[in-house]
mmCIF file with all atom_site columns, C-alpha atoms in Angstrom:
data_model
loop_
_atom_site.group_PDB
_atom_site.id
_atom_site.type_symbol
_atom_site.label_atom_id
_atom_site.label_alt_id
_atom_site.label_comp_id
_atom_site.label_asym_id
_atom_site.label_entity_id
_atom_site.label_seq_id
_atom_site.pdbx_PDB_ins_code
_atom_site.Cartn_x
_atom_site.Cartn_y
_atom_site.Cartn_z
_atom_site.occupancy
_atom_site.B_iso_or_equiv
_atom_site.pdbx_formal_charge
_atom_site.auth_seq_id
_atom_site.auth_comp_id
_atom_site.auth_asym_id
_atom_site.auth_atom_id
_atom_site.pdbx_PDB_model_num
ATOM 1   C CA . UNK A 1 1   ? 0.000   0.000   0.000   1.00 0.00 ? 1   UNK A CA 1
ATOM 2   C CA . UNK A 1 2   ? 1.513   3.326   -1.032  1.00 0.00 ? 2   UNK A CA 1
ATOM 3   C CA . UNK A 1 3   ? 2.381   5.885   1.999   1.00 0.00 ? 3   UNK A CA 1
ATOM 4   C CA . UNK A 1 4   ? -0.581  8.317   2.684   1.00 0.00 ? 4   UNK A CA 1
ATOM 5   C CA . UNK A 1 5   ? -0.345  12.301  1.995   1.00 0.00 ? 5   UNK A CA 1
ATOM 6   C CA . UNK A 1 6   ? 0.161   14.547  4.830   1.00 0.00 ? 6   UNK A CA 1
ATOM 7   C CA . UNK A 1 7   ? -3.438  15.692  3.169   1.00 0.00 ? 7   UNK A CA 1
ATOM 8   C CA . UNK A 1 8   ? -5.092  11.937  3.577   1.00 0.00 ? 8   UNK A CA 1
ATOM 9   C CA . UNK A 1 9   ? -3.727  11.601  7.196   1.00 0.00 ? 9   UNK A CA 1
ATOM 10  C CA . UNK A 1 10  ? -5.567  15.003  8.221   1.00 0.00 ? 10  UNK A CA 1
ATOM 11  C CA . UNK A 1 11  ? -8.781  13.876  6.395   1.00 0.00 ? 11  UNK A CA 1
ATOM 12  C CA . UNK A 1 12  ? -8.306  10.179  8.775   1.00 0.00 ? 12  UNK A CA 1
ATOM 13  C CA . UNK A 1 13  ? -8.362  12.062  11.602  1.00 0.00 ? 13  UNK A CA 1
ATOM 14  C CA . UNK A 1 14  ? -10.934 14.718  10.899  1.00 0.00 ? 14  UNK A CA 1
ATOM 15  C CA . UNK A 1 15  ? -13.086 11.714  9.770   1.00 0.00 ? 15  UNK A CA 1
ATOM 16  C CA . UNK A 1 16  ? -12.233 9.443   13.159  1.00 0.00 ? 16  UNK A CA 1
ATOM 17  C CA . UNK A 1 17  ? -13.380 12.831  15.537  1.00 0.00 ? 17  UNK A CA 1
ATOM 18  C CA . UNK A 1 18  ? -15.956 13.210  13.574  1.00 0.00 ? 18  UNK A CA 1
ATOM 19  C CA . UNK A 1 19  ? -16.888 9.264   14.212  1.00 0.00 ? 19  UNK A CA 1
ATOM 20  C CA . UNK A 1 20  ? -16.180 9.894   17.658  1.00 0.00 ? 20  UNK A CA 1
ATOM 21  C CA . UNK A 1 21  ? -18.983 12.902  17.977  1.00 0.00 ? 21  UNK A CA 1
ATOM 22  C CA . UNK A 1 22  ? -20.720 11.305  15.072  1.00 0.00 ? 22  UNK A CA 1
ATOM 23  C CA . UNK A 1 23  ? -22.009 8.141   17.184  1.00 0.00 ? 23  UNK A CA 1
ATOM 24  C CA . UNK A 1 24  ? -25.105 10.143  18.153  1.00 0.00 ? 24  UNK A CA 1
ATOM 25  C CA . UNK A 1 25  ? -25.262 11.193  14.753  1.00 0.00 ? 25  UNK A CA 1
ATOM 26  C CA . UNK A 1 26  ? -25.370 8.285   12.527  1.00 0.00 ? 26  UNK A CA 1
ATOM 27  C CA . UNK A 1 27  ? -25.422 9.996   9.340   1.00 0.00 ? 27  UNK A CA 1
ATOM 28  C CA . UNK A 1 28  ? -21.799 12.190  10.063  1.00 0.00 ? 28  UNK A CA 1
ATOM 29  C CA . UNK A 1 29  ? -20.627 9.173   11.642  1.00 0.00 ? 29  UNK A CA 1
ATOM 30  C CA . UNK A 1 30  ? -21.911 6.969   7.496   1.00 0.00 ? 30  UNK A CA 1
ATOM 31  C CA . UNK A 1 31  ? -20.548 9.624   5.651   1.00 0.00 ? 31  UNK A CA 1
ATOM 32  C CA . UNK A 1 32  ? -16.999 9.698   7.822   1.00 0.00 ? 32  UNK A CA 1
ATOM 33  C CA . UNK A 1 33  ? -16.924 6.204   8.026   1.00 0.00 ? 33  UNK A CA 1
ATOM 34  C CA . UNK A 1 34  ? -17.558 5.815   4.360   1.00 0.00 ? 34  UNK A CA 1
ATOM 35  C CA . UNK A 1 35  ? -15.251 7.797   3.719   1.00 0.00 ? 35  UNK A CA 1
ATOM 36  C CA . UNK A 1 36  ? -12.084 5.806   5.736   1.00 0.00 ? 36  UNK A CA 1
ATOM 37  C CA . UNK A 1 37  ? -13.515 2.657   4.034   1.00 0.00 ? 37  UNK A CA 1
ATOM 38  C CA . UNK A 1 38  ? -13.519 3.724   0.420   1.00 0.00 ? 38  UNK A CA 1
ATOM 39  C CA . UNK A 1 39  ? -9.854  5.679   0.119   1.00 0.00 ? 39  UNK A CA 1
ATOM 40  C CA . UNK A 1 40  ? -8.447  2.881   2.997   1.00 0.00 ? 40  UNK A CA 1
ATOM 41  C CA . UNK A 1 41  ? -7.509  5.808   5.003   1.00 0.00 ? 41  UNK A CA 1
ATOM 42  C CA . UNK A 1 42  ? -6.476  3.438   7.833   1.00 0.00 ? 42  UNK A CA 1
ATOM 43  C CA . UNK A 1 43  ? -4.313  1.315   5.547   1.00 0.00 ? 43  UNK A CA 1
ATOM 44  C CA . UNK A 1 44  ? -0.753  2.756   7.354   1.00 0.00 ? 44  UNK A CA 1
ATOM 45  C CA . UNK A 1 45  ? -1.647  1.594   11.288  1.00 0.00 ? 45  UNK A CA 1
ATOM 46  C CA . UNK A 1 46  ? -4.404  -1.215  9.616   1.00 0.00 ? 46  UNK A CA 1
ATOM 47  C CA . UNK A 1 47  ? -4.365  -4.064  7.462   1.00 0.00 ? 47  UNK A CA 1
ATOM 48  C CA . UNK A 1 48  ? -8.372  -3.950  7.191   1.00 0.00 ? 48  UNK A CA 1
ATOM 49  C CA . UNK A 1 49  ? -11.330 -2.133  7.551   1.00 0.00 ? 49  UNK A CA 1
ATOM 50  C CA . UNK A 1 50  ? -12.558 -4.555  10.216  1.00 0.00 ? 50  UNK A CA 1
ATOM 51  C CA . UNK A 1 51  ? -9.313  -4.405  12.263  1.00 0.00 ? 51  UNK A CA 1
ATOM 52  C CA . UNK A 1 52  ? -9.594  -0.238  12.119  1.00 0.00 ? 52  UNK A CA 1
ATOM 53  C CA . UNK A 1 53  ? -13.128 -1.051  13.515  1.00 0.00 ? 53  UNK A CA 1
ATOM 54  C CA . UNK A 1 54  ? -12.132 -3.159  16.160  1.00 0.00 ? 54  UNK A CA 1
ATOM 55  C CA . UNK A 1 55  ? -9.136  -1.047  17.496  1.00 0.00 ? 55  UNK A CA 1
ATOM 56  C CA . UNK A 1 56  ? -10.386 2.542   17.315  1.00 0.00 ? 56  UNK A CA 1
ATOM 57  C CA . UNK A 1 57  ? -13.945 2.214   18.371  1.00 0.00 ? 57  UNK A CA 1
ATOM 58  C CA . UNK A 1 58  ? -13.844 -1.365  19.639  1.00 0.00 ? 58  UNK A CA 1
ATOM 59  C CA . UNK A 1 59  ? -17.018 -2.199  17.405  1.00 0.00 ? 59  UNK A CA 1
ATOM 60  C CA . UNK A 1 60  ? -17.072 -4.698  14.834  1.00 0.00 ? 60  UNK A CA 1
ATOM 61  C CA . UNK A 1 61  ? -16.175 -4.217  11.477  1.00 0.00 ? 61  UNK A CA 1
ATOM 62  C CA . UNK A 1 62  ? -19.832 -5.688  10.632  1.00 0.00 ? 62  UNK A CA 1
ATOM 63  C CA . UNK A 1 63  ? -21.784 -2.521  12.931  1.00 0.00 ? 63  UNK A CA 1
ATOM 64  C CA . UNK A 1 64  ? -19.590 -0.289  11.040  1.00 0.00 ? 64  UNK A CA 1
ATOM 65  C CA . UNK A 1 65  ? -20.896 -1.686  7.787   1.00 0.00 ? 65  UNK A CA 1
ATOM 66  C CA . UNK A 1 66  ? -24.454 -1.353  9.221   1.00 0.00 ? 66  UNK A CA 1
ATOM 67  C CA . UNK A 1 67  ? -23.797 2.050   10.016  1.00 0.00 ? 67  UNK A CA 1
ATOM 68  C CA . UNK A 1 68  ? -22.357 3.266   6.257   1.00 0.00 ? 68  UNK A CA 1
ATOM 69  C CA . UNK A 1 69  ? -25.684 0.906   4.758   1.00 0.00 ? 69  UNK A CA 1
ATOM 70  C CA . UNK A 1 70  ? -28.092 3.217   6.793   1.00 0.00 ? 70  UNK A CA 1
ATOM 71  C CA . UNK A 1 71  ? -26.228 6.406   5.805   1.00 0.00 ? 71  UNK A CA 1
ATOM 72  C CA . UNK A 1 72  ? -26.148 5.516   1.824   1.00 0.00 ? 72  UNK A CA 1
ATOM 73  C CA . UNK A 1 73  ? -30.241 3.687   2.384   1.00 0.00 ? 73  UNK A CA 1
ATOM 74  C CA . UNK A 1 74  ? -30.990 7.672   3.979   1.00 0.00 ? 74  UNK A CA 1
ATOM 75  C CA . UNK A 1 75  ? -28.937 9.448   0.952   1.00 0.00 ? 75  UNK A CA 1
ATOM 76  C CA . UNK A 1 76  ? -30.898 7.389   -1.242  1.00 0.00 ? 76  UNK A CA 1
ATOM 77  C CA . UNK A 1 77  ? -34.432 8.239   0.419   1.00 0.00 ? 77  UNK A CA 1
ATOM 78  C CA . UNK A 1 78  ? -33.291 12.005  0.703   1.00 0.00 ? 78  UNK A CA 1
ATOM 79  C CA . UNK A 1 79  ? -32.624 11.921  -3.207  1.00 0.00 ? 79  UNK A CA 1
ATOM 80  C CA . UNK A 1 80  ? -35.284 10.153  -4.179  1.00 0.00 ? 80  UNK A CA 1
ATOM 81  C CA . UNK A 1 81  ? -37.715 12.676  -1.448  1.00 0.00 ? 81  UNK A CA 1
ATOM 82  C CA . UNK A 1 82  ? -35.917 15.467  -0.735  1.00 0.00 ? 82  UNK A CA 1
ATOM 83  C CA . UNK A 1 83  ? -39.027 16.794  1.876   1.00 0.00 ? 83  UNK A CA 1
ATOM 84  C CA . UNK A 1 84  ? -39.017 13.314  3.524   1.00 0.00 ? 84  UNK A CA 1
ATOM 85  C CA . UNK A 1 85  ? -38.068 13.199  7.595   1.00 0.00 ? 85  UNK A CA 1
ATOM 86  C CA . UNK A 1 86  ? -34.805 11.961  8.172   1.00 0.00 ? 86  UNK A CA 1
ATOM 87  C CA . UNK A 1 87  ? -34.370 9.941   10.762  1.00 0.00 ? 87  UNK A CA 1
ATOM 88  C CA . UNK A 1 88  ? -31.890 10.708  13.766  1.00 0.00 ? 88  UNK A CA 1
ATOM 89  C CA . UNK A 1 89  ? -31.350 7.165   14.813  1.00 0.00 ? 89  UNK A CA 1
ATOM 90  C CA . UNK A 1 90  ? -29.966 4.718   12.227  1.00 0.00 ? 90  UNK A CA 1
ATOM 91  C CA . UNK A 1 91  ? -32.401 1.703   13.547  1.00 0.00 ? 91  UNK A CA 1
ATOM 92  C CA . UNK A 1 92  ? -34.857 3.366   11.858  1.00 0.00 ? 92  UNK A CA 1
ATOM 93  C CA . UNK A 1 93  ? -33.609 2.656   8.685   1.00 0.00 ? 93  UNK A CA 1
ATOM 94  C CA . UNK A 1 94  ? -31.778 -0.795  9.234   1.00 0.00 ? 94  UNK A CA 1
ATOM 95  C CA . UNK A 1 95  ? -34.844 -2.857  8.268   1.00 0.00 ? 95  UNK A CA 1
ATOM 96  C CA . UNK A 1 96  ? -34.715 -1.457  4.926   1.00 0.00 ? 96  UNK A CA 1
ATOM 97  C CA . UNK A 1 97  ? -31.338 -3.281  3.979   1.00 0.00 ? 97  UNK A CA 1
ATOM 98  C CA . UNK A 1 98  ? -31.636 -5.882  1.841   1.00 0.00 ? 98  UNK A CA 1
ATOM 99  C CA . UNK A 1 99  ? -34.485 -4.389  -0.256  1.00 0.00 ? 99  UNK A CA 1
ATOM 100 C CA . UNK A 1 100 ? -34.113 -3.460  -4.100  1.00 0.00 ? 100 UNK A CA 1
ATOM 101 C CA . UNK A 1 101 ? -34.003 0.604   -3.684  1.00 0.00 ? 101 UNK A CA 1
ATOM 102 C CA . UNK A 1 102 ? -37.284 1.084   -4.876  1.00 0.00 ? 102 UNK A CA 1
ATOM 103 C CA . UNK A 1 103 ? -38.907 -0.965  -2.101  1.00 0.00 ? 103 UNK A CA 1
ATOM 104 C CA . UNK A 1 104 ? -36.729 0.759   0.042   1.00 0.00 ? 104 UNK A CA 1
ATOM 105 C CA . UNK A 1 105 ? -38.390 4.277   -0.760  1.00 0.00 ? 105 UNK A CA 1
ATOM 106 C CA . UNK A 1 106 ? -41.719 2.739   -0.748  1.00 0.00 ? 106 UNK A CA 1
ATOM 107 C CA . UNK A 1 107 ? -41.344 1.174   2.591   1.00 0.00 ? 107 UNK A CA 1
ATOM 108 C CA . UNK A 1 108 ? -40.013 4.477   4.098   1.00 0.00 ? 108 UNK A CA 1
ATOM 109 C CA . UNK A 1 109 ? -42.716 5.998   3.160   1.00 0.00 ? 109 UNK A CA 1
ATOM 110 C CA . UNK A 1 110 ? -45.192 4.084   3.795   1.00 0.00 ? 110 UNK A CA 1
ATOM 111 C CA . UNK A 1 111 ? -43.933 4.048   7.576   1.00 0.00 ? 111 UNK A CA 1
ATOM 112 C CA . UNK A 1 112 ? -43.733 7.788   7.764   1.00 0.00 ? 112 UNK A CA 1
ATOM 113 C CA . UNK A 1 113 ? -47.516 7.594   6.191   1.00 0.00 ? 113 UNK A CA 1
ATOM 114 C CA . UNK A 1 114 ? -48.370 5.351   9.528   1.00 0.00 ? 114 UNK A CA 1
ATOM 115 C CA . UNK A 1 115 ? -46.240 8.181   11.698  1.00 0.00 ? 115 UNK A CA 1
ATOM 116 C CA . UNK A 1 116 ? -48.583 10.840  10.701  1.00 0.00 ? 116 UNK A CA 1
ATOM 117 C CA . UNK A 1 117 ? -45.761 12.918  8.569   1.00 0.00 ? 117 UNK A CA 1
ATOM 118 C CA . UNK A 1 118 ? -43.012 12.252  11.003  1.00 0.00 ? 118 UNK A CA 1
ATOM 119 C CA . UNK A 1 119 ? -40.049 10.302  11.498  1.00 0.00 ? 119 UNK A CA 1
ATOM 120 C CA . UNK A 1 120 ? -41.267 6.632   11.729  1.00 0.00 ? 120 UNK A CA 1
ATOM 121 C CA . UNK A 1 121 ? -40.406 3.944   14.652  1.00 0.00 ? 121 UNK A CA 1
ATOM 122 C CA . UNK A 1 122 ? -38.132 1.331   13.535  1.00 0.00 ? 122 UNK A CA 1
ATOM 123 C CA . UNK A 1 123 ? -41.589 -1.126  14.219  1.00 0.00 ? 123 UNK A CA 1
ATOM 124 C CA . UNK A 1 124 ? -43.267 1.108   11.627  1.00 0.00 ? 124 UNK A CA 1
ATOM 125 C CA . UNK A 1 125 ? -40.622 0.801   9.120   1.00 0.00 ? 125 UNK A CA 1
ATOM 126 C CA . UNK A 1 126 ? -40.110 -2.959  9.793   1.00 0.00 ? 126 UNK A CA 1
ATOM 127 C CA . UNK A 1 127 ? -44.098 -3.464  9.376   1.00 0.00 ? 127 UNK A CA 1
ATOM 128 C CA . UNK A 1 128 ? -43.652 -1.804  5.926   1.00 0.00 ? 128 UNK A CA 1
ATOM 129 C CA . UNK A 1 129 ? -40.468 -3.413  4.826   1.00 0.00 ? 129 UNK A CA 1
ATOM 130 C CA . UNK A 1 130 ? -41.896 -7.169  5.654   1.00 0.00 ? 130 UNK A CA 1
ATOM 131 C CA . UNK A 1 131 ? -44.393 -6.569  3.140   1.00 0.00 ? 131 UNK A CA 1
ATOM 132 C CA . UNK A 1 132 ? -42.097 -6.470  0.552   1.00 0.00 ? 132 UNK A CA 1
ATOM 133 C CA . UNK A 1 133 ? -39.849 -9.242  1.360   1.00 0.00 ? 133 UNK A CA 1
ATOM 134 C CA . UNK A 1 134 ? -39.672 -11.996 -0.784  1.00 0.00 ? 134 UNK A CA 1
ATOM 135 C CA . UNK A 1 135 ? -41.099 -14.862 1.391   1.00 0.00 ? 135 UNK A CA 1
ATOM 136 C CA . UNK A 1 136 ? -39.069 -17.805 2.236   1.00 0.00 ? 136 UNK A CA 1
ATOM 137 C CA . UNK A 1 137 ? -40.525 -20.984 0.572   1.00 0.00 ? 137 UNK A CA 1
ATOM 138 C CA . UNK A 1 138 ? -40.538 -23.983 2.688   1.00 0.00 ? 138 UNK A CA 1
ATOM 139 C CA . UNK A 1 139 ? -37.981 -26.542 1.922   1.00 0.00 ? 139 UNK A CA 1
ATOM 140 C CA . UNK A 1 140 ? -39.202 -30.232 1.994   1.00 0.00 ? 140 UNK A CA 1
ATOM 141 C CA . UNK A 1 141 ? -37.556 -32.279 4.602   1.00 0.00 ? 141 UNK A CA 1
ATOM 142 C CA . UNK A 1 142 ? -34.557 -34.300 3.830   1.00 0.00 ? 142 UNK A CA 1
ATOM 143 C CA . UNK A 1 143 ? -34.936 -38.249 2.399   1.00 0.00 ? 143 UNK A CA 1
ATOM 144 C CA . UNK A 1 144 ? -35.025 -40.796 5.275   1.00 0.00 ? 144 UNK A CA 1
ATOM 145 C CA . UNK A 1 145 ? -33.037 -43.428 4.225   1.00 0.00 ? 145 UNK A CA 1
ATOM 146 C CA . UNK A 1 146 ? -34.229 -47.073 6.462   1.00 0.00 ? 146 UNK A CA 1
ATOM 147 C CA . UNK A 1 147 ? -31.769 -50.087 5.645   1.00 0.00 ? 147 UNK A CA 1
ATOM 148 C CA . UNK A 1 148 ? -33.330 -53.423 5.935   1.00 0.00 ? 148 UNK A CA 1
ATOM 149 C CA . UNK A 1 149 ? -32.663 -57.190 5.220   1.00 0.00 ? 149 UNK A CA 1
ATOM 150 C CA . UNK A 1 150 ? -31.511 -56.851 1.205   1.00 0.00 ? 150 UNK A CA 1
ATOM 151 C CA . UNK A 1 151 ? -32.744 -52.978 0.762   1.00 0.00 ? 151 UNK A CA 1
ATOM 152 C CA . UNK A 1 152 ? -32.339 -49.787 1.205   1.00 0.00 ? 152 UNK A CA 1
ATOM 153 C CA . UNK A 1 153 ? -35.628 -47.378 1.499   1.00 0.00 ? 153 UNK A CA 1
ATOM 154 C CA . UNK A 1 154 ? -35.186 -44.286 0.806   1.00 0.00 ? 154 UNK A CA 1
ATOM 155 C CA . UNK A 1 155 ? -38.780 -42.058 1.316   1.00 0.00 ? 155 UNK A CA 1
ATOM 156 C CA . UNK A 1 156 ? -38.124 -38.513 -0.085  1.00 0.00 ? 156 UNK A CA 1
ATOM 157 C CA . UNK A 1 157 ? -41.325 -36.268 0.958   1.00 0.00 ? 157 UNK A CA 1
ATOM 158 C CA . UNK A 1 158 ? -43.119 -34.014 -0.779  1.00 0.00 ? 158 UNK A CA 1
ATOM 159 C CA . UNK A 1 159 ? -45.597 -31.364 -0.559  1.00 0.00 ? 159 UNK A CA 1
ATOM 160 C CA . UNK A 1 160 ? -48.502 -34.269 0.350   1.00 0.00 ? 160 UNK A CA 1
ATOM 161 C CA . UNK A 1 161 ? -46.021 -35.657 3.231   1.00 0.00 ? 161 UNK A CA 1
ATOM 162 C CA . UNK A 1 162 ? -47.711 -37.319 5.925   1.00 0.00 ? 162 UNK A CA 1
ATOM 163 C CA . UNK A 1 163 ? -44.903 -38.792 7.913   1.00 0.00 ? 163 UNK A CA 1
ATOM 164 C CA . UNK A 1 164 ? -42.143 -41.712 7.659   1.00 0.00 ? 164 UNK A CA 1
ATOM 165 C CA . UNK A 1 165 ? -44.820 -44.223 8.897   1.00 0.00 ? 165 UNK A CA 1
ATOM 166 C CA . UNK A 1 166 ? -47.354 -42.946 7.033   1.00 0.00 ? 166 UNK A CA 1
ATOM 167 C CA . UNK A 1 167 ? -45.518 -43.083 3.903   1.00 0.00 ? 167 UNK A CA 1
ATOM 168 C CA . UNK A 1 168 ? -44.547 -46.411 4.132   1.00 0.00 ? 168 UNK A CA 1
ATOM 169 C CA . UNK A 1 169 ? -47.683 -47.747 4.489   1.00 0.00 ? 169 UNK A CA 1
ATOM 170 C CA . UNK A 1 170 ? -49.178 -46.238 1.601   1.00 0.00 ? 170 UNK A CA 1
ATOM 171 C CA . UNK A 1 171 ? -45.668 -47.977 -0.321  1.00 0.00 ? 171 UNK A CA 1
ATOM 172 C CA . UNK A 1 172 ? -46.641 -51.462 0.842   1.00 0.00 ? 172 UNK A CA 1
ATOM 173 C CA . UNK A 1 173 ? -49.969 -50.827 0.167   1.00 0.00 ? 173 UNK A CA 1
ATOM 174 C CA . UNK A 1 174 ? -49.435 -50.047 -3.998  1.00 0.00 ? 174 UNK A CA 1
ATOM 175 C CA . UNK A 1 175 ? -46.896 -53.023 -3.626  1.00 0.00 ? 175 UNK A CA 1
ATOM 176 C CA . UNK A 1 176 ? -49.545 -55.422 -2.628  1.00 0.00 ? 176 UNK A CA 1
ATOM 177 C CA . UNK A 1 177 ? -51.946 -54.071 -5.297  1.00 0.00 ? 177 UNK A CA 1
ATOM 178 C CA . UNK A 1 178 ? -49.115 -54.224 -8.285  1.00 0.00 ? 178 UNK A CA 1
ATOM 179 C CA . UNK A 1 179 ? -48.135 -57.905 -7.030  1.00 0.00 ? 179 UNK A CA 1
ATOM 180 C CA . UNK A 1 180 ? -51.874 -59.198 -6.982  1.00 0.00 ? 180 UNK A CA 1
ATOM 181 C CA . UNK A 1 181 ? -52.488 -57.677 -10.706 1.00 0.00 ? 181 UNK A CA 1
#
């Protein structure tokens, strides 16, 4: 990594005081934060972003991330709506990661819709984000392999899936009828 400028090692430590301060503001504290991360202004006392997290502010380098995501998710509502509240606490805006921008806007603004024109809860926001989150299909069960005398059974469920025992059955059951015909 090349040497930083006399100019880069003011901007790190403008950007770590205003981190510091910043912590009850989470949007200086994204934008500073943001700022060591993209030009790897730590990169002469750290080898990573995560160990700069861990040794100046003794957070992880994963809440840091969290913190930068809510500052870019409220630079994207505030460009998107300009007259839209912005929030003072970054929960508010965590449950809104992970959704395609667009569902992001709509979400926020839905929950400010529920807040009566003011800065949403983060239970408001979450309410409106789950609504747009893909849901999670339910995976089938695993096969259930049963070794016996000369075999192996192997039942593999499916949506209809009544149980081991159950299925079993119902396989002796069509093997009786296909041995009688």
């Amino acid at each position: 990594m090349p040497a930083m400028t006399p100019t880069e090692k003011q901007e790190y430590q403008a950007c770590i005081e205003t981190v510091r301060r910043g912590m009850q503001s989470f949007l200086e504290a994204g934008e500073a934060l943001a700022r060591i991360r993209s030009k790897q202004l730590y990169r002469e006392q750290f080898p990573t972003f995560e160990a700069f997290a861990e040794t100046t502010f003794a957070l992880s380098g994963r809440r840091l991330h969290q913190i930068i995501e809510s500052f870019e998710l409220v630079r994207t509502l505030k460009s998107v709506s300009p007259n839209t509240p912005t929030p003072t606490v970054e929960g508010v805006v965590r449950p809104l990661a992970g959704l395609k921008p667009a569902d992001q806007v709509a979400s926020y603004l839905e929950a400010v819709a529920e807040a009566g024109g003011g800065v949403p809860t983060p239970g408001q926001v979450r309410k409106a984000a789950a609504s747009r989150r893909p849901r999670k299909s339910k995976k089938a069960p695993k096969p259930i392999r049963f070794r016996v005398p000369g075999a192996i059974v192997i039942v593999t469920p499916n949506k209809a899936y009544a149980g081991a025992e159950a299925a079993l059955y119902a396989a002796l059951d069509q093997l009786r009828k296909s041995e009688a015909a």
